[in-house]
PDB file of C-alpha atoms and ligand atoms in Angstrom:
ATOM      1  CA  UNK A   1       2.675 -23.936  -2.664  1.00 92.00           C
ATOM      2  CA  UNK A   2       2.192 -20.686  -0.737  1.00 97.00           C
ATOM      3  CA  UNK A   3       5.270 -21.383   1.394  1.00 97.00           C
ATOM      4  CA  UNK A   4       7.391 -22.070  -1.703  1.00 98.00           C
ATOM      5  CA  UNK A   5       6.108 -18.978  -3.499  1.00 98.00           C
ATOM      6  CA  UNK A   6       6.719 -16.890  -0.424  1.00 98.00           C
ATOM      7  CA  UNK A   7      10.284 -18.142  -0.072  1.00 98.00           C
ATOM      8  CA  UNK A   8      10.929 -17.389  -3.747  1.00 98.00           C
ATOM      9  CA  UNK A   9       9.499 -13.859  -3.458  1.00 98.00           C
ATOM     10  CA  UNK A  10      11.561 -13.165  -0.348  1.00 98.00           C
ATOM     11  CA  UNK A  11      14.717 -14.364  -2.105  1.00 98.00           C
ATOM     12  CA  UNK A  12      13.996 -12.146  -5.103  1.00 98.00           C
ATOM     13  CA  UNK A  13      13.320  -9.211  -2.772  1.00 98.00           C
ATOM     14  CA  UNK A  14      16.625  -9.709  -0.965  1.00 98.00           C
ATOM     15  CA  UNK A  15      18.518 -10.019  -4.262  1.00 98.00           C
ATOM     16  CA  UNK A  16      16.937  -6.812  -5.578  1.00 98.00           C
ATOM     17  CA  UNK A  17      17.828  -4.980  -2.361  1.00 98.00           C
ATOM     18  CA  UNK A  18      21.429  -6.126  -2.502  1.00 98.00           C
ATOM     19  CA  UNK A  19      21.709  -5.162  -6.208  1.00 97.00           C
ATOM     20  CA  UNK A  20      20.734  -1.652  -5.114  1.00 98.00           C
ATOM     21  CA  UNK A  21      23.090  -1.708  -2.119  1.00 98.00           C
ATOM     22  CA  UNK A  22      20.122  -1.600   0.255  1.00 98.00           C
ATOM     23  CA  UNK A  23      19.504  -3.457   3.488  1.00 97.00           C
ATOM     24  CA  UNK A  24      16.786  -6.076   2.753  1.00 96.00           C
ATOM     25  CA  UNK A  25      15.242  -5.266   6.148  1.00 96.00           C
ATOM     26  CA  UNK A  26      14.265  -1.833   4.802  1.00 96.00           C
ATOM     27  CA  UNK A  27      11.654  -3.455   2.559  1.00 98.00           C
ATOM     28  CA  UNK A  28       8.435  -4.886   3.942  1.00 98.00           C
ATOM     29  CA  UNK A  29       6.281  -7.352   2.051  1.00 98.00           C
ATOM     30  CA  UNK A  30       2.540  -6.669   2.113  1.00 99.00           C
ATOM     31  CA  UNK A  31       0.872  -9.901   1.034  1.00 98.00           C
ATOM     32  CA  UNK A  32      -2.198  -8.886  -0.978  1.00 98.00           C
ATOM     33  CA  UNK A  33      -5.008 -11.233   0.022  1.00 98.00           C
ATOM     34  CA  UNK A  34      -7.907  -9.555  -1.823  1.00 97.00           C
ATOM     35  CA  UNK A  35     -10.432 -12.103  -3.157  1.00 96.00           C
ATOM     36  CA  UNK A  36      -8.562 -14.886  -1.325  1.00 97.00           C
ATOM     37  CA  UNK A  37     -10.651 -16.857   1.179  1.00 97.00           C
ATOM     38  CA  UNK A  38      -9.774 -16.921   4.871  1.00 97.00           C
ATOM     39  CA  UNK A  39      -8.333 -20.447   4.460  1.00 97.00           C
ATOM     40  CA  UNK A  40      -5.670 -19.152   2.066  1.00 97.00           C
ATOM     41  CA  UNK A  41      -4.790 -16.341   4.448  1.00 98.00           C
ATOM     42  CA  UNK A  42      -4.447 -18.898   7.252  1.00 97.00           C
ATOM     43  CA  UNK A  43      -2.041 -20.899   5.066  1.00 97.00           C
ATOM     44  CA  UNK A  44       0.014 -17.774   4.411  1.00 98.00           C
ATOM     45  CA  UNK A  45       0.049 -17.109   8.131  1.00 98.00           C
ATOM     46  CA  UNK A  46       1.299 -20.642   8.752  1.00 97.00           C
ATOM     47  CA  UNK A  47       4.079 -19.883   6.263  1.00 97.00           C
ATOM     48  CA  UNK A  48       5.090 -16.873   8.349  1.00 97.00           C
ATOM     49  CA  UNK A  49       3.153 -13.934   6.862  1.00 98.00           C
ATOM     50  CA  UNK A  50       1.789 -11.384   9.344  1.00 98.00           C
ATOM     51  CA  UNK A  51       1.106  -8.379   7.117  1.00 98.00           C
ATOM     52  CA  UNK A  52      -1.778  -8.463   4.630  1.00 98.00           C
ATOM     53  CA  UNK A  53      -3.227  -5.928   2.206  1.00 98.00           C
ATOM     54  CA  UNK A  54      -6.883  -5.694   1.237  1.00 98.00           C
ATOM     55  CA  UNK A  55      -8.664  -3.380  -1.191  1.00 97.00           C
ATOM     56  CA  UNK A  56     -12.384  -3.715  -0.459  1.00 97.00           C
ATOM     57  CA  UNK A  57     -13.876  -2.506   2.808  1.00 98.00           C
ATOM     58  CA  UNK A  58     -16.603  -5.079   3.393  1.00 97.00           C
ATOM     59  CA  UNK A  59     -14.509  -8.055   2.323  1.00 97.00           C
ATOM     60  CA  UNK A  60     -11.550  -6.883   4.400  1.00 98.00           C
ATOM     61  CA  UNK A  61     -13.576  -6.380   7.577  1.00 98.00           C
ATOM     62  CA  UNK A  62     -15.059  -9.859   7.337  1.00 98.00           C
ATOM     63  CA  UNK A  63     -11.580 -11.367   7.086  1.00 98.00           C
ATOM     64  CA  UNK A  64     -10.133  -9.199   9.852  1.00 98.00           C
ATOM     65  CA  UNK A  65     -12.953 -10.305  12.147  1.00 98.00           C
ATOM     66  CA  UNK A  66     -12.628 -13.967  11.157  1.00 98.00           C
ATOM     67  CA  UNK A  67      -8.881 -13.910  11.872  1.00 98.00           C
ATOM     68  CA  UNK A  68      -8.947 -11.664  14.942  1.00 97.00           C
ATOM     69  CA  UNK A  69      -6.539 -12.370  17.790  1.00 96.00           C
ATOM     70  CA  UNK A  70      -3.968 -14.091  15.580  1.00 96.00           C
ATOM     71  CA  UNK A  71      -1.438 -11.284  15.541  1.00 97.00           C
ATOM     72  CA  UNK A  72      -2.111 -10.274  11.934  1.00 98.00           C
ATOM     73  CA  UNK A  73      -1.547  -6.753  10.631  1.00 98.00           C
ATOM     74  CA  UNK A  74      -3.679  -5.202   7.911  1.00 98.00           C
ATOM     75  CA  UNK A  75      -3.089  -2.445   5.379  1.00 98.00           C
ATOM     76  CA  UNK A  76      -5.789  -0.913   3.193  1.00 98.00           C
ATOM     77  CA  UNK A  77      -4.580  -0.566  -0.400  1.00 98.00           C
ATOM     78  CA  UNK A  78      -7.731   0.034  -2.469  1.00 97.00           C
ATOM     79  CA  UNK A  79      -9.710   3.035  -3.582  1.00 96.00           C
ATOM     80  CA  UNK A  80     -11.545   4.385  -0.545  1.00 97.00           C
ATOM     81  CA  UNK A  81     -14.834   6.265  -0.605  1.00 96.00           C
ATOM     82  CA  UNK A  82     -15.390   8.931   2.017  1.00 96.00           C
ATOM     83  CA  UNK A  83     -18.605   7.340   3.243  1.00 96.00           C
ATOM     84  CA  UNK A  84     -16.736   4.098   4.017  1.00 97.00           C
ATOM     85  CA  UNK A  85     -14.049   5.690   6.180  1.00 97.00           C
ATOM     86  CA  UNK A  86     -16.109   5.226   9.326  1.00 95.00           C
ATOM     87  CA  UNK A  87     -15.981   1.448   8.913  1.00 96.00           C
ATOM     88  CA  UNK A  88     -12.236   1.166   8.522  1.00 95.00           C
ATOM     89  CA  UNK A  89     -10.874   3.683  10.977  1.00 94.00           C
ATOM     90  CA  UNK A  90      -8.831   1.901  13.633  1.00 93.00           C
ATOM     91  CA  UNK A  91      -8.962  -1.401  11.732  1.00 96.00           C
ATOM     92  CA  UNK A  92      -5.912  -0.882   9.495  1.00 97.00           C
ATOM     93  CA  UNK A  93      -2.375   0.057  10.482  1.00 97.00           C
ATOM     94  CA  UNK A  94      -1.796   1.971   7.276  1.00 98.00           C
ATOM     95  CA  UNK A  95      -3.998   3.293   4.492  1.00 98.00           C
ATOM     96  CA  UNK A  96      -1.904   3.339   1.282  1.00 98.00           C
ATOM     97  CA  UNK A  97      -4.451   4.921  -1.001  1.00 98.00           C
ATOM     98  CA  UNK A  98      -5.390   8.417   0.160  1.00 98.00           C
ATOM     99  CA  UNK A  99      -5.968  10.295  -3.081  1.00 97.00           C
ATOM    100  CA  UNK A 100      -7.565  13.598  -2.056  1.00 97.00           C
ATOM    101  CA  UNK A 101      -7.529  16.230   0.673  1.00 97.00           C
ATOM    102  CA  UNK A 102     -11.237  15.561   1.204  1.00 97.00           C
ATOM    103  CA  UNK A 103     -10.530  11.939   2.037  1.00 98.00           C
ATOM    104  CA  UNK A 104      -7.627  12.867   4.325  1.00 98.00           C
ATOM    105  CA  UNK A 105      -9.907  15.334   6.134  1.00 98.00           C
ATOM    106  CA  UNK A 106     -12.526  12.669   6.698  1.00 97.00           C
ATOM    107  CA  UNK A 107      -9.952  10.191   8.012  1.00 97.00           C
ATOM    108  CA  UNK A 108      -8.516  12.883  10.256  1.00 97.00           C
ATOM    109  CA  UNK A 109     -11.879  13.896  11.687  1.00 96.00           C
ATOM    110  CA  UNK A 110     -12.699  10.308  12.634  1.00 94.00           C
ATOM    111  CA  UNK A 111      -9.170   9.735  13.936  1.00 89.00           C
ATOM    112  CA  UNK A 112      -9.515  12.745  16.221  1.00 90.00           C
ATOM    113  CA  UNK A 113     -12.759  11.391  17.607  1.00 87.00           C
ATOM    114  CA  UNK A 114     -10.862   8.279  18.589  1.00 85.00           C
ATOM    115  CA  UNK A 115      -7.922  10.392  19.812  1.00 86.00           C
ATOM    116  CA  UNK A 116      -5.596   8.335  17.673  1.00 88.00           C
ATOM    117  CA  UNK A 117      -4.073   9.584  14.421  1.00 94.00           C
ATOM    118  CA  UNK A 118      -4.300   7.278  11.406  1.00 96.00           C
ATOM    119  CA  UNK A 119      -1.165   6.541   9.398  1.00 97.00           C
ATOM    120  CA  UNK A 120      -1.651   7.190   5.694  1.00 98.00           C
ATOM    121  CA  UNK A 121       0.215   7.342   2.413  1.00 98.00           C
ATOM    122  CA  UNK A 122      -0.688   9.747  -0.358  1.00 98.00           C
ATOM    123  CA  UNK A 123      -1.356   7.922  -3.626  1.00 98.00           C
ATOM    124  CA  UNK A 124       0.249   9.727  -6.544  1.00 98.00           C
ATOM    125  CA  UNK A 125      -0.855   9.272 -10.151  1.00 98.00           C
ATOM    126  CA  UNK A 126       2.670   9.618 -11.498  1.00 97.00           C
ATOM    127  CA  UNK A 127       1.866   8.498 -15.053  1.00 94.00           C
ATOM    128  CA  UNK A 128      -1.186  10.751 -15.379  1.00 91.00           C
ATOM    129  CA  UNK A 129      -3.332   7.862 -16.665  1.00 89.00           C
ATOM    130  CA  UNK A 130      -6.938   9.080 -16.782  1.00 86.00           C
ATOM    131  CA  UNK A 131      -8.368   5.904 -15.251  1.00 83.00           C
ATOM    132  CA  UNK A 132      -6.050   5.886 -12.206  1.00 87.00           C
ATOM    133  CA  UNK A 133      -6.776   7.453  -8.862  1.00 91.00           C
ATOM    134  CA  UNK A 134      -4.143   9.499  -7.164  1.00 97.00           C
ATOM    135  CA  UNK A 135      -3.008  13.046  -6.702  1.00 97.00           C
ATOM    136  CA  UNK A 136      -1.282  14.597  -9.719  1.00 97.00           C
ATOM    137  CA  UNK A 137       2.412  15.278  -9.086  1.00 97.00           C
ATOM    138  CA  UNK A 138       1.680  18.998  -9.644  1.00 97.00           C
ATOM    139  CA  UNK A 139      -0.863  18.935  -6.813  1.00 97.00           C
ATOM    140  CA  UNK A 140       1.228  16.910  -4.379  1.00 97.00           C
ATOM    141  CA  UNK A 141       2.830  19.799  -2.516  1.00 98.00           C
ATOM    142  CA  UNK A 142      -0.536  21.432  -1.878  1.00 97.00           C
ATOM    143  CA  UNK A 143      -2.050  18.119  -0.789  1.00 97.00           C
ATOM    144  CA  UNK A 144       0.784  17.480   1.640  1.00 98.00           C
ATOM    145  CA  UNK A 145       0.514  20.995   3.075  1.00 97.00           C
ATOM    146  CA  UNK A 146      -3.195  20.486   3.665  1.00 97.00           C
ATOM    147  CA  UNK A 147      -2.552  17.096   5.269  1.00 96.00           C
ATOM    148  CA  UNK A 148       0.098  18.613   7.546  1.00 95.00           C
ATOM    149  CA  UNK A 149      -2.666  20.702   9.092  1.00 95.00           C
ATOM    150  CA  UNK A 150      -4.779  17.668   9.938  1.00 96.00           C
ATOM    151  CA  UNK A 151      -4.120  16.434  13.463  1.00 95.00           C
ATOM    152  CA  UNK A 152      -5.881  13.107  12.937  1.00 96.00           C
ATOM    153  CA  UNK A 153      -3.630  11.792  10.161  1.00 96.00           C
ATOM    154  CA  UNK A 154       0.065  11.065   9.992  1.00 96.00           C
ATOM    155  CA  UNK A 155       1.446  11.105   6.445  1.00 97.00           C
ATOM    156  CA  UNK A 156       4.181   8.482   6.338  1.00 98.00           C
ATOM    157  CA  UNK A 157       4.967   8.454   2.629  1.00 98.00           C
ATOM    158  CA  UNK A 158       3.770   7.999  -0.935  1.00 98.00           C
ATOM    159  CA  UNK A 159       2.230   5.202  -2.985  1.00 98.00           C
ATOM    160  CA  UNK A 160       1.830   4.661  -6.703  1.00 98.00           C
ATOM    161  CA  UNK A 161       0.472   2.132  -9.196  1.00 97.00           C
ATOM    162  CA  UNK A 162       2.117   2.315 -12.621  1.00 97.00           C
ATOM    163  CA  UNK A 163       0.161   1.622 -15.825  1.00 95.00           C
ATOM    164  CA  UNK A 164      -0.042  -2.083 -16.536  1.00 93.00           C
ATOM    165  CA  UNK A 165       2.824  -3.263 -18.706  1.00 95.00           C
ATOM    166  CA  UNK A 166       4.156  -6.812 -19.036  1.00 96.00           C
ATOM    167  CA  UNK A 167       7.688  -5.400 -19.052  1.00 98.00           C
ATOM    168  CA  UNK A 168       8.710  -4.524 -15.470  1.00 98.00           C
ATOM    169  CA  UNK A 169      11.267  -2.047 -16.796  1.00 98.00           C
ATOM    170  CA  UNK A 170       8.376   0.113 -17.994  1.00 98.00           C
ATOM    171  CA  UNK A 171       7.601   0.835 -14.328  1.00 98.00           C
ATOM    172  CA  UNK A 172      11.116   2.011 -13.481  1.00 98.00           C
ATOM    173  CA  UNK A 173      10.714   5.697 -14.444  1.00 98.00           C
ATOM    174  CA  UNK A 174       7.428   5.835 -12.513  1.00 98.00           C
ATOM    175  CA  UNK A 175       9.064   4.391  -9.393  1.00 98.00           C
ATOM    176  CA  UNK A 176      12.104   6.633  -9.579  1.00 98.00           C
ATOM    177  CA  UNK A 177       9.833   9.667 -10.031  1.00 98.00           C
ATOM    178  CA  UNK A 178       7.900   8.712  -6.879  1.00 98.00           C
ATOM    179  CA  UNK A 179      11.191   8.464  -4.987  1.00 98.00           C
ATOM    180  CA  UNK A 180      12.209  11.911  -6.252  1.00 98.00           C
ATOM    181  CA  UNK A 181       8.851  13.392  -5.247  1.00 98.00           C
ATOM    182  CA  UNK A 182       9.210  11.958  -1.738  1.00 98.00           C
ATOM    183  CA  UNK A 183      12.649  13.514  -1.485  1.00 98.00           C
ATOM    184  CA  UNK A 184      11.540  16.858  -2.874  1.00 98.00           C
ATOM    185  CA  UNK A 185       8.573  17.183  -0.513  1.00 98.00           C
ATOM    186  CA  UNK A 186      10.006  15.448   2.540  1.00 97.00           C
ATOM    187  CA  UNK A 187       8.708  17.218   5.635  1.00 93.00           C
ATOM    188  CA  UNK A 188       5.986  19.165   3.779  1.00 94.00           C
ATOM    189  CA  UNK A 189       3.336  16.722   5.008  1.00 85.00           C
ATOM    190  CA  UNK A 190       4.275  17.378   8.615  1.00 89.00           C
ATOM    191  CA  UNK A 191       6.709  14.472   8.906  1.00 89.00           C
ATOM    192  CA  UNK A 192       9.207  12.504   6.927  1.00 95.00           C
ATOM    193  CA  UNK A 193       7.958  10.766   3.749  1.00 98.00           C
ATOM    194  CA  UNK A 194       9.863   7.645   4.652  1.00 98.00           C
ATOM    195  CA  UNK A 195       7.579   5.002   3.154  1.00 98.00           C
ATOM    196  CA  UNK A 196       7.431   4.317  -0.580  1.00 98.00           C
ATOM    197  CA  UNK A 197       4.681   1.809  -1.425  1.00 98.00           C
ATOM    198  CA  UNK A 198       5.390   0.621  -4.949  1.00 98.00           C
ATOM    199  CA  UNK A 199       5.795  -2.658  -6.790  1.00 98.00           C
ATOM    200  CA  UNK A 200       3.429  -5.589  -7.330  1.00 98.00           C
ATOM    201  CA  UNK A 201       3.946  -9.181  -8.527  1.00 98.00           C
ATOM    202  CA  UNK A 202       5.164  -8.101 -11.964  1.00 98.00           C
ATOM    203  CA  UNK A 203       7.567  -5.370 -10.960  1.00 98.00           C
ATOM    204  CA  UNK A 204       8.482  -5.541  -7.258  1.00 98.00           C
ATOM    205  CA  UNK A 205      12.162  -6.115  -7.939  1.00 98.00           C
ATOM    206  CA  UNK A 206      12.421  -2.959 -10.036  1.00 98.00           C
ATOM    207  CA  UNK A 207      10.495  -1.119  -7.302  1.00 98.00           C
ATOM    208  CA  UNK A 208      12.984  -2.260  -4.650  1.00 98.00           C
ATOM    209  CA  UNK A 209      15.895  -1.197  -6.842  1.00 98.00           C
ATOM    210  CA  UNK A 210      14.232   2.220  -7.036  1.00 98.00           C
ATOM    211  CA  UNK A 211      13.699   2.564  -3.286  1.00 98.00           C
ATOM    212  CA  UNK A 212      10.425   0.844  -2.327  1.00 98.00           C
ATOM    213  CA  UNK A 213       9.966   0.272   1.415  1.00 98.00           C
ATOM    214  CA  UNK A 214       6.629  -1.546   0.962  1.00 99.00           C
ATOM    215  CA  UNK A 215       5.878  -3.913  -1.910  1.00 99.00           C
ATOM    216  CA  UNK A 216       2.327  -5.186  -2.418  1.00 98.00           C
ATOM    217  CA  UNK A 217       2.407  -8.711  -3.803  1.00 98.00           C
ATOM    218  CA  UNK A 218      -0.579 -11.000  -4.369  1.00 98.00           C
ATOM    219  CA  UNK A 219      -0.441 -13.285  -7.399  1.00 98.00           C
ATOM    220  CA  UNK A 220       3.223 -14.239  -7.025  1.00 98.00           C
ATOM    221  CA  UNK A 221       2.331 -15.700  -3.605  1.00 98.00           C
ATOM    222  CA  UNK A 222      -1.217 -17.053  -3.917  1.00 97.00           C
ATOM    223  CA  UNK A 223      -1.310 -17.757  -7.648  1.00 94.00           C
ATOM    224  CA  UNK A 224      -4.035 -16.359  -9.886  1.00 91.00           C
ATOM    225  CA  UNK A 225      -6.862 -14.746  -7.961  1.00 87.00           C
ATOM    226  CA  UNK A 226     -10.159 -16.646  -7.627  1.00 82.00           C
ATOM    227  CA  UNK A 227     -12.258 -13.583  -8.388  1.00 68.00           C
ATOM    228  CA  UNK A 228     -12.038 -10.083  -9.826  1.00 62.00           C
ATOM    229  CA  UNK A 229      -9.437  -8.128  -7.969  1.00 54.00           C
TER     230      UNK A 229
HETATM  231  C1  LIG B 301      -4.194  -6.277  -6.434  1.00 70.85           C
HETATM  232  C2  LIG B 301      -3.244  -5.246  -6.002  1.00 70.85           C
HETATM  233  C3  LIG B 301      -1.891  -5.561  -5.783  1.00 70.85           C
HETATM  234  C4  LIG B 301      -1.309  -6.943  -5.994  1.00 70.85           C
HETATM  235  O1  LIG B 301      -1.284  -7.269  -7.337  1.00 70.85           O
HETATM  236  P1  LIG B 301      -0.519  -8.612  -7.830  1.00 70.85           P
HETATM  237  O2  LIG B 301      -0.233  -8.316  -9.257  1.00 70.85           O
HETATM  238  O3  LIG B 301      -1.467  -9.724  -7.630  1.00 70.85           O
HETATM  239  O4  LIG B 301       0.697  -8.754  -7.024  1.00 70.85           O
HETATM  240  C5  LIG B 301      -1.060  -4.548  -5.350  1.00 70.85           C
HETATM  241  N1  LIG B 301      -1.512  -3.303  -5.132  1.00 70.85           N
HETATM  242  C6  LIG B 301      -2.798  -2.959  -5.320  1.00 70.85           C
HETATM  243  C7  LIG B 301      -3.235  -1.564  -5.056  1.00 70.85           C
HETATM  244  C8  LIG B 301      -3.709  -3.912  -5.760  1.00 70.85           C
HETATM  245  O5  LIG B 301      -4.985  -3.567  -5.961  1.00 70.85           O
END
């Protein structure tokens, strides 16, 4: 089932890219394995997946350790507390969910200790929903300027999570706004904001049409999650 779902998602991704006149190779699929047991991740690996996204520190580290040495790549996509940074530094290729200067400073400090900068995305709360984490669009420039001064992080782009809506078209203005913000503030964070992490199972095609370079897809590949995600 995972292999079939994966093939279907990849086809839909490629179709969305071509509708937008984009090269499908510009869009990477992050398979969101949160709450999925190691056995499911191994099945996804057998189907060809190498890049996984996790949102809880403890759970992620257990899986990374259990699957070590298998050539898998891991991204952190969940809300991150400052006191947990020490556990995840060096374990993830990209942290999608940096939502404050404080957090970026902490990641930078630990990255400097290891003499290796950590790649991060700044999460933007485009919709302004009270319950969502993320930097407000009005604070993005300042956040990026602060991050540019941190030698232990490399800001590679922006991430957003739109408000839940069963209609994928509802996400379109949020995604296009994130793309505009990345264009407006390109270079302000010290480097190019080339990555746009946006789109989940319900709206990844719209996200790709609007410029996503990373889509984070769980349910459409594994089916409904076994636990709270
Ligand atoms: C759970 C989660 C996803 C994947 O959601 P699906 O709807 O299962 O595809 C993507 N991004 C983040 C940040 C998540 O927490």
